[in-house]
């Protein structure tokens, strides 16, 4: 039996995140669209060589949070196309051998969603309980101390009906009440709508938020600092988010979602966005019987100190803690995080490419990271992200700028005079057209890694074994499957290093430093400063 038959497709697939607003604009309005993704399908399947892509929201939305405020779960925003463009996109992806994963936003709708309009219309409305409403405290203040991720209280007073509604994000994003069986049934039906249109899976937005403490107890204070290493969420980090998310009842919902996905043949998948850095807890969301999320998203590498010890700590921790037959996954960038190449620099982002595509687990790449795109400078008058309005240092526009296809002024993204966000200042160099011509480019490194991975059962599905007797600033591990063995070594220092590799003979198939490729490896492996290699 081949590894592809033994493993589910999402375990062997390299996934690419497309942010539709910024991928390719075909209508000239400065905003990307579904047709743009269709037009670039061969880039994904052939030029780059990924196996699947997930798309951030394209649903009708007032765009208070750029599509994460959905006003109709079963349609396409006219700015992106329509349902027939969507159907074409899925058909075209499947023809190219690509799986399609869509973003599903279950925790909150837009305040323009007809359900919320009804819900807020009166206390007696049958949809009142579809959202989370509570009475004020006797002094008129919010019902408890829960905070919005985007700043301020998570409660908004509705003057007309005299109650507060909960919004874990913007006040334009009221939280749905998943404890109401009618809400759950309606949301599962919304998923079914897309499954019937042949999507291969969902990325579930803020998956843990859907179940909160039914008694709405206050969160306790946090003395431990931010769980996010590369950013602080300010006042939000002053609490332990014990009661406003992640209630144990979420497991039951995940089981029901999984059961729905398993109704389809072949079964569909769900990843779940969660910022959980306790690996046992992360592992719990696969389900004891592996009957919950296919991939609880692991942001561990994105948060880890970029050192041999930091990375190995995450990988070994995850390997040890997740259920036995569960499959790890790794992410290094997203539309919510500072660009990978800005966080880690040139060397670090190349090492990251090697690690992401060789560790045991499903990799997700964020669009543009394959070019080493840097975080873009956004002039204050071009800011779009609502978070940058409340806290400029947390603004996410810099990682959401147009995909850089070519060195032209609009980077080949749009014919509009001004795209919705400015094109990154590095587009003259970091673009697909120029990088394809440069064998040493980031893009060509990713292409070589993806092609090696595609042809290697050891890399796709093999075991993971860390190698211990190496210098402390080196992370070395072996992947093997049957008789195939692959050695991966990363030198985190600015000095050359040698590693004892007796017992492993091979040649460097891919390196961050192309000059080493093809070198034979005998009893020792010589690594250049900051070099990461894959030896086969
Ligand atoms: C997580 C998404 O990734 C982010 O972009 C969004 O703002 C929040 N969830 C709210 O939906």
Short mmCIF file of C-alpha atoms and ligand atoms in Angstrom, two decimals, residues 65 68 105 108 150 169 173 203 205-206 273 335-336 396 400, ligand 1:
data_model
loop_
_atom_site.label_atom_id
_atom_site.label_comp_id
_atom_site.label_asym_id
_atom_site.label_seq_id
_atom_site.Cartn_x
_atom_site.Cartn_y
_atom_site.Cartn_z
CA UNK A 65 -12.76 42.85 9.64
CA UNK A 68 -14.22 37.77 9.05
CA UNK A 105 -16.10 31.71 10.59
CA UNK A 108 -19.36 35.36 15.09
CA UNK A 150 -9.20 43.92 19.41
CA UNK A 169 -13.63 40.62 18.37
CA UNK A 173 -18.82 40.78 14.98
CA UNK A 203 -10.06 26.18 8.16
CA UNK A 205 -11.59 30.51 12.40
CA UNK A 206 -10.95 31.06 16.12
CA UNK A 273 -7.21 28.06 14.30
CA UNK A 335 -2.50 37.04 7.56
CA UNK A 336 -2.40 37.85 11.29
CA UNK A 396 -1.91 43.43 10.22
CA UNK A 400 -1.54 41.43 3.68
C1 LIG B 1 -8.78 35.02 13.31
C2 LIG B 1 -8.51 35.50 11.92
O1 LIG B 1 -7.37 34.86 11.42
C3 LIG B 1 -8.37 37.00 12.01
O2 LIG B 1 -7.90 37.56 10.82
C4 LIG B 1 -9.69 37.59 12.40
O3 LIG B 1 -9.57 38.97 12.59
C5 LIG B 1 -10.20 36.95 13.71
N1 LIG B 1 -10.06 35.54 13.73
C6 LIG B 1 -11.64 37.25 13.91
O4 LIG B 1 -12.42 36.49 13.03
#
